[in-house]
XYZ file of C-alpha atoms in Angstrom:
735
model
C -97.653 119.319 20.109
C -99.663 121.847 18.089
C -102.117 124.098 19.932
C -105.546 122.521 20.643
C -107.270 124.268 17.767
C -110.181 122.866 15.841
C -109.418 119.500 14.328
C -108.302 119.500 10.694
C -108.746 123.279 10.414
C -105.920 123.535 7.893
C -107.788 121.181 5.590
C -110.900 123.296 5.955
C -108.923 126.366 4.924
C -107.651 124.646 1.780
C -111.177 123.597 0.869
C -112.469 127.130 1.381
C -109.748 128.566 -0.847
C -110.669 126.031 -3.538
C -114.351 126.962 -3.267
C -113.546 130.649 -3.563
C -111.335 130.068 -6.595
C -114.103 128.120 -8.278
C -116.560 130.867 -7.377
C -114.348 133.550 -8.863
C -114.304 131.718 -12.194
C -118.083 132.109 -12.464
C -118.467 135.779 -11.527
C -116.908 137.246 -14.714
C -115.129 139.963 -12.757
C -112.291 141.914 -14.383
C -109.025 139.964 -14.578
C -106.836 140.451 -11.531
C -109.704 141.170 -9.135
C -108.714 139.705 -5.745
C -110.679 136.651 -4.619
C -112.656 137.410 -1.452
C -115.701 136.241 0.466
C -117.696 138.382 2.914
C -119.701 137.599 6.042
C -121.360 139.524 8.864
C -120.181 138.461 12.311
C -119.854 139.612 15.906
C -122.379 140.650 18.535
C -125.448 140.870 16.313
C -129.146 140.221 16.631
C -130.178 139.862 12.989
C -128.682 138.041 10.026
C -128.542 141.246 7.975
C -126.246 143.183 10.335
C -122.832 142.709 11.882
C -119.110 143.285 11.703
C -117.795 143.138 8.130
C -115.334 140.285 7.763
C -113.353 139.420 4.634
C -111.955 136.015 3.683
C -108.772 136.543 1.687
C -105.661 134.454 1.116
C -107.013 131.657 3.319
C -107.711 133.849 6.354
C -110.664 135.775 7.793
C -110.024 139.407 8.706
C -111.839 142.705 9.263
C -112.240 146.141 7.636
C -111.173 149.428 9.246
C -113.728 152.232 9.548
C -111.360 154.938 8.209
C -112.985 156.630 5.172
C -115.704 153.970 5.083
C -119.016 155.289 3.677
C -122.585 154.307 2.909
C -121.432 153.611 -0.665
C -119.016 150.957 0.621
C -121.777 149.584 2.852
C -124.028 149.272 -0.212
C -121.348 147.247 -2.011
C -120.994 144.940 1.013
C -124.722 144.358 1.337
C -125.285 143.692 -2.353
C -122.382 141.248 -2.373
C -124.154 139.398 0.457
C -127.455 139.318 -1.429
C -129.312 142.289 0.092
C -130.856 145.100 -1.942
C -128.959 147.898 -0.198
C -127.396 149.126 3.039
C -129.415 150.950 5.686
C -126.458 152.247 7.709
C -122.899 151.529 8.792
C -121.235 151.685 12.215
C -117.653 152.592 13.177
C -115.637 151.735 16.298
C -116.371 147.990 16.553
C -120.057 148.343 17.439
C -120.435 144.585 16.870
C -117.373 143.666 18.883
C -113.693 143.471 18.074
C -112.645 140.996 15.410
C -109.556 138.828 15.323
C -106.712 138.218 12.917
C -105.695 140.554 10.117
C -107.296 143.890 9.254
C -107.455 143.267 5.562
C -108.745 146.605 4.290
C -108.206 150.243 5.351
C -109.171 153.594 3.816
C -111.776 151.941 1.595
C -113.265 154.198 -1.107
C -116.227 152.894 -3.117
C -118.422 154.609 -5.689
C -121.238 152.221 -4.827
C -121.308 150.671 -8.306
C -118.659 148.017 -7.667
C -119.736 144.354 -7.797
C -117.408 143.366 -4.959
C -115.595 145.137 -2.139
C -112.348 143.917 -3.697
C -112.882 146.367 -6.590
C -112.976 149.419 -4.290
C -109.885 151.549 -3.804
C -107.959 150.969 -0.571
C -104.453 150.880 0.852
C -104.177 147.308 -0.392
C -104.875 144.016 1.312
C -103.197 143.787 4.692
C -101.919 147.397 4.631
C -103.448 149.131 7.659
C -102.570 151.269 10.679
C -105.843 150.443 12.482
C -106.702 148.419 15.556
C -109.663 146.083 15.969
C -111.371 148.784 18.019
C -111.953 150.447 14.618
C -113.642 147.451 12.950
C -116.543 148.576 10.785
C -120.050 147.105 10.792
C -123.065 147.442 8.515
C -126.830 147.097 8.677
C -128.337 145.868 5.414
C -131.884 146.154 4.170
C -133.969 143.106 5.016
C -134.939 142.884 1.345
C -133.173 140.138 -0.547
C -132.089 140.571 -4.175
C -134.620 138.497 -6.138
C -133.017 135.334 -7.485
C -129.656 136.095 -5.830
C -127.270 133.121 -5.928
C -124.388 132.928 -3.499
C -121.133 132.340 -5.319
C -119.517 129.920 -2.881
C -120.313 127.190 -0.417
C -119.386 129.423 2.516
C -122.423 130.852 4.301
C -122.939 133.995 6.295
C -122.646 132.062 9.571
C -119.388 132.050 11.482
C -120.113 128.482 12.603
C -120.319 126.983 9.133
C -116.665 126.583 8.079
C -117.050 122.817 7.699
C -114.528 120.037 7.329
C -115.652 117.852 4.459
C -116.549 114.225 5.053
C -113.757 113.225 2.666
C -111.221 114.004 5.421
C -112.690 111.296 7.640
C -113.986 107.899 6.576
C -115.634 104.769 7.900
C -113.893 101.709 6.450
C -116.023 98.609 6.705
C -114.632 95.120 7.184
C -114.828 92.865 4.134
C -118.065 91.154 5.145
C -119.924 94.481 5.260
C -118.445 96.452 2.371
C -121.407 95.888 0.055
C -123.903 97.149 2.617
C -125.719 100.382 1.694
C -125.616 102.643 3.548
C -122.322 101.813 5.242
C -123.141 102.214 8.926
C -120.286 100.445 10.689
C -116.523 100.191 10.440
C -113.117 101.478 11.426
C -112.772 105.236 11.713
C -109.860 106.691 9.758
C -108.506 110.225 9.414
C -106.527 111.454 6.430
C -103.253 112.948 7.595
C -100.245 113.705 5.431
C -101.867 111.975 2.464
C -102.339 108.710 4.387
C -105.349 107.211 6.116
C -104.662 106.586 9.808
C -106.650 104.969 12.606
C -107.432 106.452 16.016
C -106.648 104.606 19.259
C -109.875 103.867 21.155
C -108.469 104.269 24.688
C -109.952 107.775 25.072
C -112.789 107.327 22.594
C -116.298 108.087 23.870
C -119.866 107.563 22.749
C -120.123 111.328 22.202
C -117.290 111.129 19.682
C -119.162 108.411 17.790
C -122.331 110.520 17.852
C -120.517 113.331 16.032
C -119.016 110.961 13.446
C -122.372 109.344 12.733
C -123.921 112.793 12.369
C -121.327 113.749 9.756
C -122.240 110.638 7.793
C -125.951 111.389 7.802
C -127.054 109.163 10.695
C -129.125 110.502 13.612
C -127.661 108.175 16.256
C -124.994 105.672 17.257
C -124.973 102.318 19.046
C -122.530 99.757 20.422
C -120.821 97.260 18.144
C -119.749 93.642 18.508
C -116.143 93.856 19.698
C -115.520 90.155 19.015
C -116.003 90.699 15.284
C -113.337 93.382 15.183
C -110.914 91.599 17.511
C -110.951 88.808 14.966
C -111.006 91.031 11.871
C -108.036 93.300 12.682
C -104.952 91.718 11.152
C -103.276 94.450 9.128
C -100.427 96.602 10.425
C -101.725 99.433 12.583
C -101.077 103.007 11.444
C -102.301 105.357 14.156
C -102.941 109.093 14.105
C -100.916 111.088 16.605
C -103.818 112.523 18.631
C -106.967 111.591 20.444
C -110.309 113.355 19.939
C -112.474 115.119 22.507
C -116.079 115.853 21.457
C -118.952 116.996 23.656
C -121.474 115.328 21.329
C -123.382 118.354 20.095
C -120.853 119.353 17.439
C -122.137 119.296 13.880
C -118.877 117.837 12.573
C -115.523 116.577 13.769
C -113.843 119.899 13.028
C -115.729 121.406 15.972
C -114.167 118.929 18.405
C -110.927 119.527 20.262
C -107.741 117.562 19.901
C -107.226 115.099 22.729
C -103.930 113.999 24.271
C -100.961 113.466 22.024
C -100.428 109.799 21.244
C -96.898 108.435 21.423
C -96.344 106.688 18.096
C -94.468 103.420 18.636
C -95.303 101.404 15.571
C -97.513 98.382 16.226
C -97.226 99.005 19.988
C -98.829 102.478 19.812
C -102.183 101.386 21.257
C -101.204 98.232 23.166
C -104.173 98.306 25.561
C -106.738 99.147 22.917
C -107.800 98.786 19.300
C -108.544 101.128 16.397
C -111.773 103.093 16.889
C -114.907 101.475 15.443
C -118.184 103.373 15.022
C -121.626 101.839 14.528
C -124.357 104.207 13.375
C -128.146 103.941 13.355
C -129.684 105.093 10.045
C -132.901 107.050 9.853
C -135.989 105.100 8.843
C -135.884 106.274 5.221
C -132.303 105.005 4.808
C -132.541 101.681 6.666
C -131.016 98.780 4.674
C -134.415 97.047 4.717
C -137.577 99.050 5.241
C -139.500 95.967 6.324
C -136.956 94.954 8.951
C -138.233 95.628 12.435
C -141.688 96.659 11.259
C -143.461 93.321 10.913
C -146.354 94.668 12.980
C -148.597 97.484 11.863
C -146.670 100.763 11.899
C -148.491 103.982 12.657
C -146.798 107.073 11.308
C -146.678 109.773 13.958
C -147.897 113.248 13.099
C -144.644 115.201 12.568
C -144.047 118.371 14.543
C -141.245 119.625 12.281
C -140.828 119.427 8.507
C -138.642 120.818 5.702
C -140.085 122.630 2.686
C -138.672 124.223 -0.459
C -135.362 122.333 -0.578
C -134.014 120.974 -3.849
C -132.313 117.909 -2.407
C -132.901 115.314 0.285
C -132.346 116.707 3.778
C -132.612 120.415 3.063
C -135.313 123.022 3.223
C -137.088 125.760 5.125
C -137.862 124.693 8.713
C -141.571 124.612 9.566
C -143.170 123.755 12.914
C -146.707 122.546 13.676
C -148.456 124.471 16.450
C -152.176 124.403 17.297
C -152.897 122.574 14.061
C -151.181 125.200 11.890
C -147.786 125.053 10.207
C -145.516 128.064 10.654
C -141.879 129.010 10.185
C -138.906 129.704 12.455
C -137.244 133.125 12.651
C -133.498 133.130 12.020
C -132.581 135.294 15.041
C -129.874 133.316 16.903
C -130.299 130.425 14.439
C -127.153 128.285 14.490
C -125.746 124.829 13.772
C -126.818 123.407 17.148
C -130.483 124.166 16.474
C -130.191 123.089 12.836
C -128.629 119.787 13.920
C -131.544 119.096 16.280
C -133.889 119.514 13.308
C -131.803 117.233 11.090
C -131.518 114.428 13.641
C -135.220 114.705 14.481
C -136.070 114.100 10.818
C -133.822 111.038 10.512
C -130.771 112.699 8.969
C -127.352 113.364 10.441
C -125.995 116.641 11.779
C -126.435 119.938 9.944
C -124.024 121.020 7.229
C -125.433 124.539 7.179
C -127.788 126.685 9.230
C -129.270 129.065 6.668
C -130.838 132.435 7.448
C -132.698 135.128 5.537
C -135.173 132.921 3.653
C -132.393 131.504 1.464
C -134.493 128.435 0.647
C -137.691 130.368 0.019
C -140.228 132.133 2.194
C -143.078 130.403 3.978
C -146.647 131.490 4.639
C -148.705 131.790 7.800
C -147.371 132.530 11.289
C -143.775 132.615 12.552
C -144.013 130.175 15.461
C -140.506 130.354 16.990
C -137.905 133.094 17.434
C -134.478 133.305 19.107
C -134.258 129.513 19.308
C -131.534 128.127 21.569
C -130.771 124.397 21.666
C -128.180 122.382 23.561
C -127.921 119.993 20.632
C -129.247 116.968 22.537
C -132.989 117.691 22.298
C -135.082 115.064 20.506
C -137.157 117.749 18.808
C -136.794 121.420 17.956
C -140.010 121.964 19.914
C -138.084 121.072 23.113
C -135.585 123.901 22.597
C -135.913 127.239 24.358
C -137.318 130.094 22.290
C -138.460 133.607 23.085
C -142.261 133.531 23.211
C -142.407 137.313 23.549
C -140.160 138.193 20.609
C -142.347 139.446 17.779
C -141.809 141.263 14.507
C -140.124 138.607 12.375
C -141.143 138.488 8.718
C -140.850 135.561 6.322
C -137.758 137.184 4.851
C -136.069 135.868 8.002
C -137.220 132.254 7.686
C -134.605 129.772 8.920
C -133.531 126.762 6.856
C -131.115 123.836 7.067
C -128.987 121.562 4.943
C -128.416 118.216 6.633
C -125.793 115.520 6.194
C -127.425 112.488 4.550
C -126.059 108.944 4.104
C -124.102 108.066 0.991
C -126.571 105.752 -0.732
C -124.929 105.693 -4.159
C -128.201 106.686 -5.835
C -126.458 108.888 -8.379
C -124.387 105.947 -9.666
C -127.416 104.206 -11.211
C -128.623 107.158 -13.242
C -127.044 109.618 -15.668
C -127.909 112.383 -18.128
C -126.484 111.963 -21.594
C -126.039 114.293 -24.571
C -126.958 117.571 -22.888
C -125.185 120.873 -23.406
C -124.336 121.025 -19.701
C -124.424 118.655 -16.686
C -127.947 119.836 -15.772
C -129.721 118.448 -18.854
C -129.859 115.431 -21.109
C -131.473 112.120 -21.938
C -132.195 110.033 -18.838
C -130.217 106.790 -18.832
C -130.639 104.084 -16.191
C -128.313 101.267 -15.127
C -130.446 98.111 -15.200
C -129.944 94.368 -15.144
C -130.345 92.645 -18.486
C -129.483 88.990 -19.181
C -127.561 88.745 -15.943
C -125.409 91.852 -16.440
C -125.783 95.579 -15.776
C -126.315 97.745 -18.858
C -127.208 101.386 -19.494
C -130.491 102.063 -21.227
C -133.161 104.723 -21.689
C -136.536 105.404 -20.069
C -139.771 105.236 -22.053
C -141.244 108.730 -22.411
C -144.901 107.626 -22.381
C -146.588 109.508 -19.474
C -143.241 111.139 -18.624
C -143.810 114.464 -16.861
C -142.530 117.083 -14.451
C -142.993 114.932 -11.336
C -140.879 112.124 -12.792
C -138.257 114.661 -13.882
C -138.228 116.060 -10.334
C -137.239 112.656 -8.948
C -134.412 112.340 -11.500
C -132.967 115.759 -10.636
C -133.173 114.978 -6.920
C -131.495 111.592 -7.340
C -128.592 113.191 -9.200
C -128.310 116.056 -6.704
C -128.976 118.602 -9.464
C -131.781 120.516 -7.758
C -135.277 120.959 -9.169
C -136.761 119.840 -12.454
C -136.959 122.660 -14.959
C -138.482 120.664 -17.821
C -139.518 117.116 -18.714
C -138.979 116.050 -22.338
C -140.716 113.253 -24.232
C -138.460 113.588 -27.265
C -134.676 113.826 -27.062
C -133.549 113.522 -30.695
C -131.504 116.724 -30.261
C -129.388 115.093 -27.515
C -127.252 112.407 -29.144
C -126.501 109.960 -26.361
C -124.474 106.769 -26.339
C -125.897 104.529 -29.103
C -125.267 101.473 -26.946
C -127.777 102.881 -24.419
C -130.662 103.459 -26.871
C -132.662 100.420 -25.748
C -135.491 101.006 -23.282
C -134.840 99.427 -19.878
C -137.639 101.143 -17.889
C -141.220 101.932 -18.904
C -144.527 102.935 -17.357
C -142.860 105.242 -14.841
C -145.269 107.017 -12.483
C -143.910 108.961 -9.504
C -145.588 110.712 -6.593
C -142.691 113.160 -6.302
C -141.538 112.055 -2.836
C -139.302 109.201 -4.039
C -135.537 109.410 -3.569
C -134.808 107.389 -6.726
C -136.513 106.697 -10.034
C -136.433 102.974 -9.211
C -138.745 103.635 -6.235
C -141.452 104.963 -8.590
C -144.097 102.670 -10.008
C -142.966 101.117 -13.310
C -143.486 98.026 -15.427
C -140.571 96.030 -14.067
C -139.177 93.372 -16.386
C -142.246 93.408 -18.664
C -141.500 96.530 -20.696
C -144.170 98.239 -22.774
C -143.067 101.208 -24.888
C -144.697 101.416 -28.338
C -142.575 104.328 -29.574
C -139.349 102.839 -28.217
C -136.291 104.707 -26.928
C -133.651 106.576 -28.893
C -135.128 109.879 -30.057
C -138.316 109.227 -28.047
C -136.517 108.535 -24.758
C -137.292 110.580 -21.635
C -135.186 113.625 -20.893
C -134.897 116.339 -18.252
C -133.342 119.681 -17.533
C -132.617 120.607 -13.926
C -132.170 123.897 -12.092
C -130.681 124.913 -8.749
C -133.703 127.093 -7.972
C -137.426 127.025 -8.703
C -140.555 129.156 -8.226
C -143.110 128.429 -5.510
C -146.703 129.587 -5.969
C -148.929 130.052 -2.918
C -152.507 131.349 -2.886
C -153.505 133.987 -0.339
C -156.385 132.218 1.407
C -157.624 135.330 3.211
C -158.207 137.207 -0.057
C -160.436 134.386 -1.314
C -162.392 134.281 1.941
C -162.958 138.055 2.060
C -163.978 138.557 -1.592
C -166.498 135.743 -2.136
C -170.057 136.593 -3.248
C -172.891 135.368 -5.511
C -173.894 137.004 -8.783
C -176.835 136.203 -11.067
C -175.569 137.012 -14.550
C -177.643 136.890 -17.791
C -176.640 134.250 -20.291
C -176.433 136.644 -23.217
C -173.297 138.307 -21.800
C -171.663 134.955 -20.955
C -171.164 133.709 -24.512
C -167.378 134.081 -24.491
C -167.125 132.338 -21.122
C -169.339 129.554 -22.434
C -167.077 129.095 -25.454
C -164.144 128.683 -23.078
C -166.045 126.055 -21.041
C -166.265 128.224 -17.923
C -169.915 127.324 -17.256
C -171.530 124.067 -16.162
C -172.799 121.613 -18.766
C -176.437 122.701 -18.336
C -175.543 126.093 -19.822
C -175.424 124.503 -23.285
C -179.244 124.284 -23.327
C -179.856 127.630 -21.601
C -181.599 130.469 -23.431
C -179.923 133.845 -23.850
C -182.492 135.453 -21.542
C -181.857 133.031 -18.647
C -179.490 133.650 -15.760
C -176.539 131.717 -14.361
C -175.669 131.877 -10.666
C -171.922 132.409 -10.214
C -169.789 131.979 -7.101
C -167.267 134.791 -7.615
C -164.054 135.611 -5.746
C -160.596 137.118 -6.191
C -157.407 135.061 -6.098
C -154.008 136.491 -5.226
C -151.149 134.130 -6.117
C -147.685 134.823 -4.656
C -144.334 133.563 -5.934
C -142.391 132.758 -2.752
C -139.672 130.755 -4.506
C -136.210 131.703 -5.726
C -136.926 131.815 -9.484
C -139.558 133.576 -11.582
C -142.627 131.523 -12.520
C -142.778 131.344 -16.322
C -145.220 129.518 -18.621
C -143.720 126.418 -20.128
C -144.995 127.254 -23.613
C -143.051 129.750 -25.708
C -144.660 132.854 -27.239
C -145.209 131.266 -30.625
C -147.240 128.380 -29.174
C -149.657 130.422 -27.064
C -153.317 129.895 -27.965
C -155.353 132.800 -29.328
C -158.986 133.037 -28.149
C -160.891 135.164 -30.607
C -163.981 135.799 -28.473
C -162.062 137.238 -25.505
C -159.314 138.576 -27.791
C -156.418 137.318 -25.725
C -153.677 134.667 -25.638
C -153.549 131.761 -23.189
C -149.973 131.033 -22.100
C -151.168 128.098 -19.943
C -154.446 126.475 -20.931
C -155.196 125.496 -17.308
C -153.563 127.590 -14.593
C -155.945 126.836 -11.705
C -158.853 124.527 -10.928
C -161.861 125.696 -8.915
C -164.041 122.966 -7.411
C -167.055 122.807 -5.126
C -167.109 119.494 -3.256
C -169.588 117.780 -0.992
C -168.396 117.058 2.561
C -167.472 113.523 1.489
C -165.297 114.883 -1.354
C -167.638 114.366 -4.321
C -167.411 117.130 -6.945
C -170.709 118.974 -7.403
C -169.514 121.947 -9.498
C -166.269 123.071 -11.083
C -164.500 125.889 -12.859
C -161.071 126.505 -14.325
C -158.879 129.463 -15.017
C -156.785 129.605 -18.139
C -153.761 131.845 -17.735
C -154.795 134.487 -20.256
C -152.761 137.117 -18.406
C -150.024 135.940 -16.077
C -148.319 139.093 -14.811
C -146.971 141.008 -11.822
C -149.972 142.826 -10.383
C -147.992 144.028 -7.371
C -144.603 143.394 -5.754
C -142.999 143.686 -2.355
C -141.107 146.881 -1.637
C -137.834 147.122 -3.521
C -138.743 144.550 -6.213
C -139.493 145.677 -9.763
C -142.240 144.189 -11.927
C -140.896 142.194 -14.861
C -143.986 140.791 -16.560
C -146.894 142.586 -18.192
C -149.391 141.087 -20.622
C -150.134 144.244 -22.602
C -149.121 144.212 -26.272
C -148.424 140.488 -26.278
C -145.785 140.984 -23.594
C -143.880 138.407 -21.582
C -145.952 136.537 -19.010
C -144.849 135.295 -15.586
C -144.676 136.105 -11.873
C -141.466 137.591 -10.477
C -140.001 136.333 -7.194
C -141.523 138.478 -4.447
C -144.503 139.527 -6.586
C -148.072 138.310 -6.962
C -150.683 138.033 -9.675
C -154.244 138.965 -8.719
C -157.222 137.643 -10.669
C -160.024 139.981 -9.676
C -163.505 138.709 -8.958
C -164.943 140.654 -11.916
C -162.823 138.882 -14.568
C -164.499 136.337 -16.856
C -164.164 132.713 -15.666
C -163.075 133.817 -12.180
C -165.983 131.843 -10.740
C -167.755 128.538 -10.269
C -171.161 128.124 -11.930
C -173.430 127.011 -9.034
C -176.742 127.346 -10.888
C -177.538 123.658 -10.376
C -176.189 123.370 -6.813
C -178.725 122.719 -4.055
C -178.413 124.548 -0.707
C -176.153 122.924 1.867
C -172.638 122.753 3.345
C -169.733 122.329 0.934
C -165.960 122.403 0.569
C -164.529 125.005 -1.813
C -161.154 124.070 -3.305
C -158.592 125.918 -5.429
C -155.631 124.086 -7.000
C -152.779 126.085 -8.589
C -150.741 124.577 -11.430
C -152.911 121.422 -11.190
C -151.214 119.514 -14.010
C -147.692 120.295 -12.699
C -147.070 121.942 -16.045
C -144.438 124.230 -14.521
C -141.924 122.862 -12.010
C -142.030 124.309 -8.486
C -139.926 123.870 -5.368
C -142.971 122.868 -3.320
C -146.228 121.434 -4.649
C -147.636 120.729 -1.167
C -148.825 124.339 -0.762
C -150.677 124.535 -4.090
C -154.092 123.592 -2.680
C -156.433 125.853 -0.692
C -159.673 124.682 0.902
C -162.535 126.519 2.587
C -165.762 125.535 4.251
C -168.791 127.175 2.689
C -172.515 127.246 3.392
C -175.104 128.021 0.710
C -178.742 128.693 1.671
C -180.085 129.229 -1.847
C -179.745 133.027 -1.642
C -176.467 133.788 0.099
C -173.126 132.058 0.581
C -170.686 132.117 3.517
C -166.992 131.210 3.070
C -164.959 130.452 6.212
C -161.939 128.504 7.544
C -159.951 129.097 4.335
C -156.375 127.874 4.559
C -153.565 126.239 2.599
C -153.859 122.477 2.780
C -150.888 120.542 4.155
C -150.431 117.215 2.405
C -148.792 115.804 5.552
C -151.913 116.454 7.602
C -154.446 113.682 8.200
C -157.369 116.122 8.312
C -158.277 118.901 5.925
C -159.843 121.275 8.420
C -158.905 122.343 11.945
C -162.566 122.740 12.845
C -165.950 122.010 11.274
């Protein structure tokens, strides 16, 4: 009997090696550079520090501190996505590692792209002991736009067995059910699928299996159905399984007792294991089933933001009416799994640290979270209420297991230069058979493209195209099979969006006018600093004769058209500071050559409408409005360690770099709302960034800011400014 190590660990190793090989192909390193992956492990308190461990030749090992230097530490940190190293520590400060000591006498210049390029004794050649394992402390600053080159994360706990190594095989009467929630459990061993004897099987084992398949819970099954259904020759696996129930996947469970294999008599007093899983509400086979009475949606306490795909994102918690983030100190798979199950998904695939899925805004509500894995909500887990000092660079995130719904099989991109772009083609029923066809591009936009990219698992929408003549697709799929598509952006499939159904209406037809998309793994995320707006608001009475340019650009209310040059307009002025908290630079959709020149102001507009400014009555009726064309979209200021990339001077490139912000000062033309005709009273002031969704973002829910304001005819007070949450039932915490 083999030692009771983690189940299927050898398969995990093979998968990791494959991932690393694929990663190496994309890094364009010099030929012959050894394939490695790094992580920080050991007794650590922060995600950016720890013992340096190297994955090489299918095995994790450590690095000896002999001749190690700050230059080598810099190489390690940059390879892990940090700007630089702060320090390094000899003599196993973060605890002694295990296994091989892969590198000794490491000499780096500091310019190498990977630790494997540094001079050393060679892999595995060392005279050190684990008491000499080296550790590093990296800068908390992330490299802007850094993409990790493999599926391995920086967490020791995340060496996952893939779902393909275990399967649920439904009986014939249930094989067409989506998602597949019930069936025989089989493990792939020696190239063959084998069953597990249920004599030692527990409910906790089923809980882990269901979690791997994207289901938050398990339930009992009808044994009579399976007693009758099982007729084929039994082919059992040689071991039992022992799970505690809080494991994120089966590989974390221990092997049970060895099973004596005796052909069809192997499990005489039992049957093959059957699991029956409970899907989350969003994945239930019929949404109406079980909800015939009125259903009241509960106010969520936990949500995910900034993720490209279903079941992933930055973890945010609601506390005292305000959404905040979770610090990644002690963040692990147990806590991540609690989040995933709470939201109706399965267990966690990854517990991500260091703001890898974007940085949030507002407070950090929880730190040093510790969960048993059985809590119903993350808010039930222990956390250190006294631990302060976390920044949003340490925001925790998750990637959850989700059910296999087969969504990607009914949609494809055709004709693109790479798998991330092309003409959108849909599998639809026509004359009793399924055929591929195109989508009408009338009203096709970024939100619809976002749903397509999500359905295909390709990340975020980068662009939506209404003409695709440059992408020659399959001629047999030129006919339009879907028209009138309108999406809210929350749908999991394009079919869930509003559309015309069988009665198609597409005047221009398909073919070259079919809808197309390009997708991206990352996206920008613009967020307005609400405090800056609140602190910079004031009224100004400005003479009409110096507002002619603003009037030409429609920045004044309609009554200004009849105003004399000697009259005054009353302007509500303020500054707006817009941060890019995403993982990609925010760039105007229009290219240089299509920017619009405004002669009066003598500048180019890269986006005709970048923000909307509205003054609303308390019942939501608009009483005054303004807009801000993006005549200069640039990096006004950046966080420490990040360089500005965009500057408008001399017809330069426009955009906002990740980690930077663009400030429109209160004294700039059109940075106002014309309130000349507004009567005194209480109002709602609203700012909407990227209102037409012209540029794709990872999160549109944080693009709206609202304030309460009071105007007495002479002065104005702005208060309670905050970023609106679209999941909240009320706009304001207090009135």
